[in-house]
Coordinates of C-alpha atoms in Angstrom, one line a residue:
Chain X
M1 CA 6.1 13.9 30.7
A2 CA 6.5 13.7 26.9
A3 CA 4.2 11.2 25.3
L4 CA 3.8 8.5 22.7
L5 CA 0.5 9.1 21.1
V6 CA -1.6 6.4 19.3
Y7 CA -4.6 6.7 17.1
S8 CA -6.7 4.4 14.9
E9 CA -10.3 4.8 13.8
K10 CA -10.5 1.0 14.2
I11 CA -10.8 0.1 17.8
D12 CA -9.0 -3.3 17.4
T13 CA -6.0 -1.6 15.8
A14 CA -6.1 1.2 18.4
R15 CA -5.9 -1.4 21.2
E16 CA -2.9 -3.1 19.5
L17 CA -1.2 0.3 19.3
V18 CA -1.8 1.0 23.0
A19 CA -0.4 -2.5 23.9
G20 CA 2.7 -2.2 21.6
G21 CA 3.1 1.5 22.3
K22 CA 3.2 0.9 26.0
Q23 CA 6.3 -1.3 25.7
L24 CA 8.1 1.1 23.3
A25 CA 7.2 4.1 25.6
A26 CA 8.6 2.4 28.6
A27 CA 11.9 1.9 26.8
L28 CA 12.0 5.5 25.7
G29 CA 10.8 7.0 29.0
L30 CA 7.5 8.3 27.6
G31 CA 3.9 8.0 28.7
V32 CA 1.2 6.6 26.5
S33 CA -1.7 8.7 25.3
A34 CA -4.4 7.6 22.9
V35 CA -6.9 9.6 20.7
A36 CA -10.5 8.6 19.8
L37 CA -12.2 10.8 17.2
G38 CA -15.7 11.0 15.8
P39 CA -19.4 10.9 16.9
G40 CA -19.7 8.0 19.4
A41 CA -15.9 7.9 20.1
G42 CA -16.6 8.2 23.8
A43 CA -17.0 4.4 24.1
A44 CA -13.7 3.7 22.3
A45 CA -12.0 6.3 24.6
S46 CA -13.2 4.4 27.8
E47 CA -12.0 1.1 26.3
L48 CA -8.6 2.5 25.5
A49 CA -8.2 4.0 29.0
A50 CA -9.0 0.6 30.4
A51 CA -6.6 -1.0 28.0
G52 CA -3.6 0.8 29.3
A53 CA -3.4 4.3 27.9
D54 CA -2.5 6.8 30.6
T55 CA -4.6 9.6 29.0
V56 CA -7.1 9.3 26.2
Y57 CA -8.1 12.5 24.3
V58 CA -11.6 12.2 22.8
S59 CA -13.5 14.5 20.5
E60 CA -17.0 13.7 19.1
D61 CA -16.8 16.8 16.8
A62 CA -19.1 16.2 13.8
A63 CA -16.2 17.2 11.5
F64 CA -14.6 13.8 12.3
E65 CA -17.6 11.9 11.0
G66 CA -16.2 9.3 8.5
W67 CA -12.6 10.3 9.5
P68 CA -11.7 12.7 6.6
A69 CA -7.9 13.0 6.3
D70 CA -7.7 16.8 6.5
A71 CA -9.8 17.1 9.7
V72 CA -8.2 14.1 11.4
A73 CA -4.7 15.3 10.6
A74 CA -5.6 18.7 12.0
G75 CA -7.1 17.2 15.1
L76 CA -4.2 14.8 15.7
A77 CA -1.7 17.7 15.3
Q78 CA -3.6 19.7 18.0
V79 CA -3.8 16.7 20.4
A80 CA -0.1 16.0 19.8
D81 CA 0.7 19.5 20.9
I82 CA -1.5 19.3 24.0
A83 CA -0.1 15.9 24.9
G84 CA 3.5 16.9 24.3
A85 CA 3.8 13.9 21.9
T86 CA 7.3 13.1 20.4
V87 CA 6.1 9.9 18.8
V88 CA 2.8 9.4 17.0
L89 CA 1.6 5.9 15.9
V90 CA -1.3 5.8 13.4
G91 CA -2.9 2.5 12.4
S92 CA -2.1 2.0 8.7
T93 CA -5.6 1.2 7.5
R94 CA -6.5 2.9 4.2
R95 CA -7.8 5.9 6.2
G96 CA -4.8 5.9 8.5
K97 CA -2.3 5.6 5.7
E98 CA -3.6 8.7 3.9
T99 CA -3.8 10.7 7.2
A100 CA -0.4 10.0 8.7
P101 CA 1.7 11.8 6.0
R102 CA -0.6 14.8 6.1
L103 CA -0.2 14.9 9.9
A104 CA 3.6 14.5 9.5
Q105 CA 3.7 17.4 7.1
K106 CA 1.8 19.6 9.6
L107 CA 4.2 18.6 12.4
G108 CA 7.3 19.1 10.2
A109 CA 7.9 15.4 10.9
G110 CA 9.4 12.5 9.1
C111 CA 7.1 9.5 8.7
V112 CA 7.5 5.8 7.9
S113 CA 4.4 4.2 6.2
D114 CA 3.2 0.6 6.3
V115 CA 5.4 -0.3 9.3
N116 CA 5.3 -4.0 10.0
G117 CA 7.8 -4.0 12.9
L118 CA 8.8 -1.3 15.4
I119 CA 11.5 -1.6 18.0
A120 CA 13.3 0.7 20.5
E121 CA 17.1 0.6 19.9
D122 CA 19.6 2.8 21.7
G123 CA 16.9 5.3 22.7
D124 CA 15.5 5.6 19.2
L125 CA 12.8 3.8 17.2
V126 CA 13.6 1.6 14.3
A127 CA 10.8 0.8 11.9
A128 CA 10.7 -2.1 9.4
R129 CA 8.7 -1.9 6.2
Y130 CA 8.8 -3.6 2.8
A131 CA 10.7 -2.0 -0.1
F132 CA 11.3 -2.8 -3.7
G133 CA 7.8 -4.2 -4.1
G134 CA 8.4 -6.6 -1.1
A135 CA 11.8 -8.0 -2.2
T136 CA 13.6 -6.3 0.7
T137 CA 12.8 -5.1 4.2
A138 CA 14.0 -1.6 4.9
R139 CA 14.8 -0.5 8.5
E140 CA 14.3 3.2 8.9
K141 CA 14.6 5.9 11.6
V142 CA 12.9 9.2 11.6
A143 CA 15.3 12.2 12.1
T144 CA 12.9 14.9 13.2
P145 CA 12.0 15.9 16.9
V146 CA 8.5 14.5 16.4
K147 CA 8.2 11.2 14.6
V148 CA 5.2 9.7 12.9
F149 CA 4.8 6.0 12.1
A150 CA 1.8 4.5 10.2
V151 CA 1.7 1.0 11.7
M152 CA 0.1 -2.0 9.9
P153 CA -2.8 -3.7 11.8
K154 CA -1.6 -6.9 13.6
T155 CA 1.9 -5.6 14.0
F156 CA 1.5 -5.6 17.8
S157 CA -0.4 -8.2 19.8
V158 CA -2.9 -7.4 22.6
E159 CA -2.1 -10.7 24.3
G160 CA -0.8 -10.1 27.8
A161 CA -1.7 -6.5 27.7
I162 CA -1.9 -5.1 31.2
A163 CA -5.2 -3.4 32.0
G164 CA -5.1 0.2 33.2
A165 CA -7.2 3.0 34.5
G166 CA -6.3 6.0 32.4
T167 CA -8.0 9.4 32.5
V168 CA -10.2 10.6 29.6
E169 CA -9.9 14.2 28.5
T170 CA -12.1 16.1 26.1
P171 CA -10.1 18.9 24.4
T172 CA -11.9 21.4 22.1
L173 CA -10.4 21.0 18.7
D174 CA -10.6 23.5 15.8
V175 CA -11.3 21.3 12.8
K176 CA -13.2 21.2 9.6
S177 CA -13.1 19.1 6.4
S178 CA -13.5 20.4 2.9
V179 CA -14.4 17.0 1.6
R180 CA -18.1 16.2 1.6
V181 CA -19.4 12.6 1.7
V182 CA -22.2 12.1 -0.8
D183 CA -22.8 8.4 -0.4
R184 CA -21.4 5.2 1.2
R185 CA -22.1 1.7 0.3
A186 CA -20.6 -1.7 1.2
K187 CA -18.4 -3.3 -1.4
E188 CA -20.0 -6.2 -3.3
G189 CA -18.8 -9.7 -3.0
D190 CA -18.5 -12.3 -0.2
H191 CA -16.3 -11.0 2.5
V192 CA -13.6 -13.2 3.6
N193 CA -11.1 -12.7 6.4
L194 CA -7.7 -14.0 5.2
D195 CA -5.9 -12.6 8.1
A196 CA -7.5 -15.1 10.5
A197 CA -7.6 -18.1 8.2
P198 CA -5.5 -21.1 9.4
L199 CA -5.3 -22.8 6.0
I200 CA -5.1 -20.9 2.7
V201 CA -5.2 -22.1 -0.9
G202 CA -3.8 -19.3 -3.1
V203 CA -4.8 -19.3 -6.7
G204 CA -3.0 -17.6 -9.6
R205 CA -2.7 -17.2 -13.3
G206 CA -2.0 -21.0 -13.8
F207 CA -5.8 -21.4 -14.1
N208 CA -6.8 -21.1 -17.7
A209 CA -10.4 -19.9 -17.2
R210 CA -12.5 -18.4 -14.5
E211 CA -14.8 -21.4 -14.2
D212 CA -11.7 -23.6 -13.6
L213 CA -11.4 -21.9 -10.2
A214 CA -14.0 -24.4 -9.1
L215 CA -11.1 -26.9 -8.8
G216 CA -9.4 -24.6 -6.3
D217 CA -12.7 -24.2 -4.4
E218 CA -13.0 -28.0 -4.3
L219 CA -9.5 -28.4 -2.9
A220 CA -10.0 -25.7 -0.4
G221 CA -13.2 -27.4 0.7
A222 CA -11.4 -30.7 1.1
L223 CA -8.7 -29.1 3.2
G224 CA -11.0 -26.8 5.2
A225 CA -9.1 -23.8 3.7
V226 CA -10.0 -20.3 2.6
V227 CA -9.3 -19.3 -1.0
G228 CA -7.0 -16.2 -1.6
C229 CA -5.6 -15.0 -4.9
T230 CA -2.9 -13.0 -6.7
K231 CA -3.7 -9.4 -7.6
S232 CA -4.0 -10.2 -11.3
L233 CA -7.0 -12.6 -10.7
A234 CA -8.8 -9.8 -8.9
D235 CA -7.9 -7.3 -11.6
F236 CA -9.6 -9.8 -14.1
E237 CA -12.5 -9.7 -11.6
W238 CA -12.3 -13.5 -11.3
L239 CA -12.3 -13.0 -7.6
G240 CA -13.1 -10.1 -5.2
E241 CA -10.5 -7.7 -4.0
D242 CA -10.7 -8.9 -0.5
R243 CA -9.2 -12.2 -1.6
I244 CA -5.9 -10.5 -2.8
I245 CA -2.8 -11.7 -0.9
G246 CA 0.3 -9.7 -1.0
L247 CA 1.6 -6.2 -1.1
S248 CA -1.7 -4.7 -2.2
G249 CA -3.8 -7.1 -0.1
A250 CA -3.7 -9.3 2.9
K251 CA -0.5 -10.1 4.8
T252 CA -1.4 -13.6 6.1
A253 CA 0.2 -15.9 8.6
P254 CA -1.6 -19.3 8.2
D255 CA -0.4 -22.8 9.3
L256 CA -0.4 -23.7 5.6
Y257 CA -0.3 -21.7 2.5
L258 CA -0.8 -23.8 -0.7
G259 CA -0.1 -21.8 -3.9
V260 CA -1.8 -23.3 -7.0
G261 CA -0.8 -22.0 -10.4
V262 CA 1.0 -19.2 -8.6
S263 CA 4.4 -18.3 -10.1
G264 CA 5.8 -16.7 -6.9
Q265 CA 6.2 -13.1 -7.8
I266 CA 7.4 -11.2 -4.7
Q267 CA 4.4 -8.8 -4.8
H268 CA 2.2 -11.8 -3.9
T269 CA 4.5 -14.0 -1.8
V270 CA 5.3 -11.1 0.6
G271 CA 1.8 -11.8 1.9
V272 CA 2.5 -15.4 2.8
A273 CA 6.1 -15.1 4.1
G274 CA 4.7 -15.5 7.6
A275 CA 3.1 -18.9 6.9
K276 CA 4.3 -21.8 9.0
L277 CA 4.4 -24.0 5.9
I278 CA 4.4 -23.0 2.3
A279 CA 3.5 -25.5 -0.4
A280 CA 3.0 -25.1 -4.1
V281 CA 1.5 -26.8 -7.2
N282 CA 3.1 -25.7 -10.4
K283 CA 3.9 -27.4 -13.7
D284 CA 7.1 -25.3 -14.0
K285 CA 9.9 -26.9 -11.9
E286 CA 11.8 -23.6 -12.1
A287 CA 8.9 -21.4 -10.8
P288 CA 10.1 -19.0 -8.1
I289 CA 7.4 -20.2 -5.7
F290 CA 9.4 -23.5 -5.3
A291 CA 12.4 -21.6 -4.1
M292 CA 10.4 -20.4 -1.0
A293 CA 8.3 -23.5 -0.5
D294 CA 8.6 -26.3 2.1
Y295 CA 6.8 -28.8 -0.2
G296 CA 6.4 -28.7 -4.0
L297 CA 4.1 -30.7 -6.3
V298 CA 5.4 -30.5 -9.8
G299 CA 2.7 -31.1 -12.3
D300 CA -0.3 -29.8 -14.2
L301 CA -2.8 -28.4 -11.6
Y302 CA -5.6 -29.9 -13.7
E303 CA -4.3 -33.4 -12.8
V304 CA -2.8 -32.7 -9.4
L305 CA -5.8 -31.0 -7.8
P306 CA -8.3 -33.8 -8.5
A307 CA -5.7 -36.3 -7.2
L308 CA -5.3 -34.2 -4.0
V309 CA -9.1 -33.9 -3.5
E310 CA -9.4 -37.7 -3.9
R311 CA -6.6 -38.4 -1.5
L312 CA -8.0 -36.0 1.1
K313 CA -11.2 -38.0 1.2
N314 CA -9.3 -40.6 3.1
V315 CA -7.9 -38.4 5.9
Chain F
M1 CA -9.5 22.4 -16.5
D2 CA -5.7 22.5 -15.8
I3 CA -4.6 19.1 -14.6
V4 CA -1.2 18.3 -13.2
V5 CA -0.2 14.6 -12.9
C6 CA 2.7 13.9 -10.6
V7 CA 4.6 11.0 -12.1
K8 CA 7.4 9.0 -10.6
T9 CA 9.9 6.8 -12.5
N10 CA 11.0 3.6 -10.7
P11 CA 13.6 1.0 -11.3
D12 CA 11.8 -1.8 -13.3
L13 CA 11.1 -4.2 -10.4
Q14 CA 11.0 -7.2 -12.7
M15 CA 14.7 -6.6 -13.4
V16 CA 15.9 -5.9 -9.8
R17 CA 17.9 -9.0 -8.6
I18 CA 18.9 -9.8 -5.1
K19 CA 22.6 -10.5 -4.5
D20 CA 23.9 -11.3 -1.0
R21 CA 20.5 -10.0 0.3
E22 CA 21.0 -6.6 -1.4
A23 CA 18.8 -5.3 -4.2
V24 CA 21.0 -4.7 -7.3
T25 CA 19.6 -1.7 -9.1
E26 CA 22.7 -0.8 -11.2
A27 CA 21.9 -1.0 -15.0
V28 CA 18.2 -1.5 -14.2
P29 CA 16.1 0.7 -16.5
Y30 CA 13.5 3.1 -15.0
K31 CA 9.9 3.3 -16.1
I32 CA 6.8 5.3 -15.1
G33 CA 5.0 3.5 -12.3
D34 CA 1.8 1.6 -13.1
L35 CA -0.4 3.7 -10.8
E36 CA 1.0 6.9 -12.3
K37 CA -0.1 5.6 -15.7
N38 CA -3.6 5.1 -14.3
A39 CA -3.4 8.8 -13.1
L40 CA -2.3 10.0 -16.5
Q41 CA -5.1 8.1 -18.2
A42 CA -7.6 9.5 -15.8
A43 CA -6.3 13.0 -16.6
V44 CA -6.5 12.4 -20.4
D45 CA -10.1 11.1 -19.9
L46 CA -11.1 14.1 -17.9
R47 CA -9.6 16.4 -20.5
A48 CA -11.7 14.7 -23.1
A49 CA -14.8 15.2 -21.0
V50 CA -14.3 18.8 -19.8
G51 CA -11.4 20.2 -21.9
G52 CA -8.3 21.8 -20.6
K53 CA -4.6 20.9 -20.3
V54 CA -2.6 18.0 -18.8
V55 CA 0.9 18.6 -17.5
A56 CA 3.1 15.6 -16.4
L57 CA 5.3 16.6 -13.5
C58 CA 8.2 14.3 -12.6
L59 CA 11.0 14.5 -10.1
A60 CA 14.1 12.7 -11.5
E61 CA 15.2 11.3 -8.1
G62 CA 18.5 10.1 -9.5
N63 CA 17.1 8.8 -12.7
R64 CA 19.5 10.3 -15.2
K65 CA 17.2 9.5 -18.1
A66 CA 14.0 11.0 -16.5
A67 CA 13.6 13.6 -19.3
E68 CA 13.6 10.7 -21.8
D69 CA 11.4 8.4 -19.7
I70 CA 8.8 11.1 -19.2
K71 CA 8.1 11.2 -22.9
V72 CA 5.9 8.1 -22.4
A73 CA 3.6 10.4 -20.5
L74 CA 3.5 12.8 -23.4
A75 CA 2.8 9.9 -25.8
M76 CA 0.0 8.8 -23.5
G77 CA -1.6 12.2 -24.0
A78 CA -0.1 14.8 -21.7
D79 CA 0.3 18.2 -23.4
E80 CA 3.4 19.2 -21.6
A81 CA 6.0 17.7 -19.3
V82 CA 8.2 19.2 -16.5
V83 CA 11.1 17.3 -15.0
I84 CA 12.7 18.5 -11.8
D85 CA 16.3 17.4 -11.8
D86 CA 18.8 18.5 -9.1
P87 CA 21.8 16.7 -7.5
A88 CA 20.4 17.6 -4.1
L89 CA 17.3 15.5 -4.9
A90 CA 19.1 12.4 -6.1
A91 CA 17.8 10.2 -3.2
P92 CA 15.1 12.4 -1.5
D93 CA 12.8 11.3 1.3
Q94 CA 9.1 11.9 1.0
A95 CA 9.1 15.4 2.6
A96 CA 11.7 16.6 0.1
V97 CA 9.8 15.2 -2.8
A98 CA 6.6 16.8 -1.6
A99 CA 8.3 20.2 -1.1
A100 CA 9.8 20.1 -4.6
L101 CA 6.5 19.1 -6.3
A102 CA 4.6 21.7 -4.3
A103 CA 7.0 24.4 -5.4
A104 CA 6.8 23.3 -9.0
V105 CA 3.0 23.4 -8.9
K106 CA 3.1 26.9 -7.6
K107 CA 5.5 27.9 -10.4
L108 CA 3.2 26.3 -13.0
D109 CA 0.6 28.7 -11.6
A110 CA -2.4 26.9 -13.2
C111 CA -3.6 23.8 -11.5
D112 CA -7.2 22.9 -10.8
L113 CA -6.6 19.2 -10.1
L114 CA -3.5 17.5 -8.9
L115 CA -3.4 13.7 -9.6
F116 CA -1.2 11.1 -8.1
G117 CA -1.0 7.3 -8.0
E118 CA -2.0 6.0 -4.6
G119 CA 1.6 4.9 -4.1
S120 CA 4.8 4.3 -6.1
T121 CA 5.6 0.9 -7.6
D122 CA 8.9 0.6 -5.7
N123 CA 8.3 1.8 -2.1
Y124 CA 4.5 2.4 -2.0
T125 CA 4.6 4.8 0.9
G126 CA 1.6 6.8 -0.4
Q127 CA 3.0 9.8 1.5
V128 CA 3.7 12.3 -1.3
G129 CA 0.1 13.1 -2.4
P130 CA -1.2 13.9 1.1
R131 CA 2.0 15.8 2.0
V132 CA 1.6 18.0 -1.1
A133 CA -2.1 18.5 -0.3
E134 CA -1.1 19.8 3.2
L135 CA 1.7 22.0 1.8
L136 CA -0.7 23.7 -0.7
G137 CA -3.6 23.7 1.8
L138 CA -5.8 21.6 -0.6
P139 CA -8.4 19.0 0.1
Q140 CA -7.3 15.4 -0.6
I141 CA -9.3 12.5 -1.9
S142 CA -7.3 9.2 -1.8
Y143 CA -7.9 5.8 -3.5
A144 CA -10.2 7.2 -6.2
R145 CA -11.6 4.5 -8.6
K146 CA -13.7 7.1 -10.4
V147 CA -13.0 10.8 -11.0
E148 CA -15.5 13.3 -12.4
A149 CA -15.2 17.0 -12.6
A150 CA -18.1 19.3 -12.4
A151 CA -16.1 22.4 -13.3
E152 CA -19.2 24.6 -13.5
R153 CA -19.8 23.9 -9.8
G154 CA -16.1 24.0 -9.1
V155 CA -15.9 20.6 -7.6
V156 CA -14.4 17.2 -8.2
R157 CA -16.5 14.1 -7.4
C158 CA -14.8 10.7 -6.8
V159 CA -15.7 7.2 -5.8
R160 CA -13.1 6.0 -3.3
S161 CA -12.3 2.4 -2.7
M162 CA -11.9 2.0 1.1
D163 CA -11.2 -1.2 3.0
D164 CA -14.7 -2.5 3.0
M165 CA -16.8 0.2 1.4
L166 CA -17.1 2.5 -1.6
E167 CA -17.4 6.2 -0.6
T168 CA -18.6 8.9 -3.0
V169 CA -17.2 12.3 -2.0
E170 CA -16.9 15.8 -3.4
A171 CA -14.3 18.4 -2.8
P172 CA -13.9 22.0 -4.1
L173 CA -11.3 22.6 -6.7
P174 CA -8.3 22.9 -6.7
A175 CA -7.9 19.5 -5.0
V176 CA -5.4 16.6 -4.7
V177 CA -6.7 13.2 -5.9
T178 CA -4.8 9.9 -5.7
V179 CA -6.0 7.0 -7.8
V180 CA -6.1 3.2 -7.5
S181 CA -5.5 0.7 -10.4
E182 CA -9.2 -0.2 -10.9
I183 CA -9.9 3.4 -12.2
N184 CA -9.0 2.5 -15.8
E185 CA -6.9 0.5 -18.2
P186 CA -4.1 2.8 -19.4
T187 CA -3.8 2.8 -23.2
I188 CA -0.5 1.8 -24.7
P189 CA 0.6 4.6 -27.0
G190 CA 1.0 3.8 -30.7
L191 CA 3.8 4.9 -33.1
M192 CA 1.9 8.1 -34.1
Q193 CA 1.5 9.2 -30.5
I194 CA 5.2 8.4 -29.7
M195 CA 6.3 10.5 -32.7
K196 CA 4.0 13.4 -31.8
A197 CA 5.3 13.3 -28.2
K198 CA 8.8 14.3 -29.5
S199 CA 7.5 17.8 -30.4
K200 CA 5.6 18.5 -27.2
P201 CA 7.0 21.0 -24.7
L202 CA 9.4 19.5 -22.1
Q203 CA 11.1 21.6 -19.5
V204 CA 13.8 20.7 -17.0
W205 CA 13.9 22.7 -13.8
S206 CA 16.5 22.7 -11.0
L207 CA 15.8 23.6 -7.3
A208 CA 17.2 27.1 -8.1
D209 CA 14.5 27.5 -10.8
L210 CA 12.0 26.7 -8.1
G211 CA 13.6 29.1 -5.6
S212 CA 14.1 26.2 -3.2
E213 CA 17.1 25.0 -1.3
G214 CA 18.3 21.5 -0.7
P215 CA 16.1 19.8 1.9
A216 CA 17.0 18.7 5.4
P217 CA 16.5 14.9 5.6
V218 CA 13.6 13.8 7.8
R219 CA 14.4 10.1 7.6
E220 CA 17.3 7.7 7.7
V221 CA 17.4 4.3 6.1
V222 CA 19.4 2.1 8.4
S223 CA 19.4 -1.0 6.2
N224 CA 17.5 -2.5 3.2
L225 CA 18.0 -6.2 2.9
A226 CA 16.1 -9.2 1.6
E227 CA 14.7 -11.4 4.4
E228 CA 16.3 -14.8 5.0
Q229 CA 13.8 -17.6 4.5
D230 CA 14.4 -21.0 6.1
R231 CA 12.3 -23.5 4.1
K232 CA 12.5 -27.2 3.5
H233 CA 12.5 -27.2 -0.3
I234 CA 11.1 -30.7 -0.7
L235 CA 10.0 -31.3 -4.3
F236 CA 7.9 -34.5 -4.8
E237 CA 8.2 -36.7 -7.8
G238 CA 6.1 -39.2 -9.6
S239 CA 2.5 -39.2 -10.9
A240 CA -0.1 -36.7 -9.6
A241 CA -1.6 -39.4 -7.4
E242 CA 1.9 -40.3 -5.9
Q243 CA 2.7 -36.7 -5.3
A244 CA -0.7 -36.1 -3.7
D245 CA -0.1 -39.1 -1.4
A246 CA 3.3 -37.9 -0.3
F247 CA 2.1 -34.4 0.3
V248 CA -0.9 -35.3 2.3
D249 CA 1.3 -37.7 4.4
A250 CA 3.6 -34.7 5.0
L251 CA 0.8 -32.5 6.1
I252 CA -0.4 -35.1 8.6
R253 CA 3.2 -35.4 9.9
E254 CA 3.4 -31.6 10.3
G255 CA 0.2 -31.6 12.2
V256 CA -1.7 -29.5 9.7
L257 CA -4.2 -32.2 8.8
G258 CA -5.8 -35.0 10.9
R259 CA -5.7 -33.1 14.1

């Protein structure tokens, strides 16, 4: 039986791909196989077999340490051949996103990157992804016999996934990497998880100076919200990269997104399109952010934010 | 060191308007992508450190003025430019782009380092660099925020910006490196550089010049439309305090606050 093969070096993403892949595979008449690579991958393999994959291929080859793109692409291509895969889903983390096209090139396959929705339609897969910097959503099909999709984390939910008892296989793979890791260190800065935040205050260029962001922090504190930002604020190093919302950062889905001094450029707002409520504070009544907002406060943020903080004390 | 920088020109996204959910790109000028400018700057900086030559390589992809637009790369400091322009590549998918670029790099016959932006400004797939690396059998280092060449050891050393860590890696030359925006601040060319760019070598190649044929498509775009958003569009009026009152009341009604 031909297979839909899923892979991510991140176990949470791999579980999502198994859960989502299972439904797609059922519609296409395929089995679901998963791959776990790298020293210590055996534990992930057992977890994926229990999470619903029919077969999990695992290799703890030292060449997969740190998941270099050349070795992982070669390993996945060999497993795809063994598994008879016609569809390969790769989790679109940074590592996955650079590996999927290399794999596709090896397989002579078309590939869709940064997929944020994948459905089976008339026996084929249709992938959704942002285009034109987020202004549009392109729906794309792959025209080659083997199809590769790099799927964004959180595209599929593991909720309601049916447990399984798949088999684990340990193929011998012929892989090596020509890239040598010299050093690894954690990025500096406080690490925030915008993906999971229920309330987000987004700050942008409307703030005149870095120290004025304290106003945004105060508002976030009063709301119980997490602070995110536009890319330009991170480029100025006013805030860390992990606070970027949008095309080059987090794609969030909070109950409330409140943009403060955010003009509403699509490269940012694409990261909040999934918010239940969108609100904005901006002194320009014509700012594009108001066109996509549920609630708008028109005024100088230096007056509106203290007023909001004051009002929130009485909630 | 011979450095080839692959440069894409994109429709200027600031000028793309949405009409009836479709992106209107007619009459929108093209420009070199931001990340490609970072890659060009990285190449110019490397040349200053270790010597050599920088070639800007651009696939026109339907941009009729690509040979004009690429002169910005020459003004930024590239020594030569090559534009691949062919009707069969007016709207190519990533495999076709990679095949044409890989063929051009082979024809150039001198490439120690191949630089890309990590993604293009318009579609940001990030596919072309890794695909070219695979086609040419080269190591790839993606998301570089620092690139140093130790030509005497025949390696390139990069600091990569990963999701939660910085990774320092080395690969033997020749290699493919894609860069992120933090790597540098591209210089804006002055009048002198723009004038000098006019006399730098610029070639235009067709697929026939590359000995390639028109590619078979590997991808089909079914539709490409703006999402429909259903929002309330309530703008408050009055003083800051009045607006704050109305907004907080609305948040309580919506169940966001006071739960």
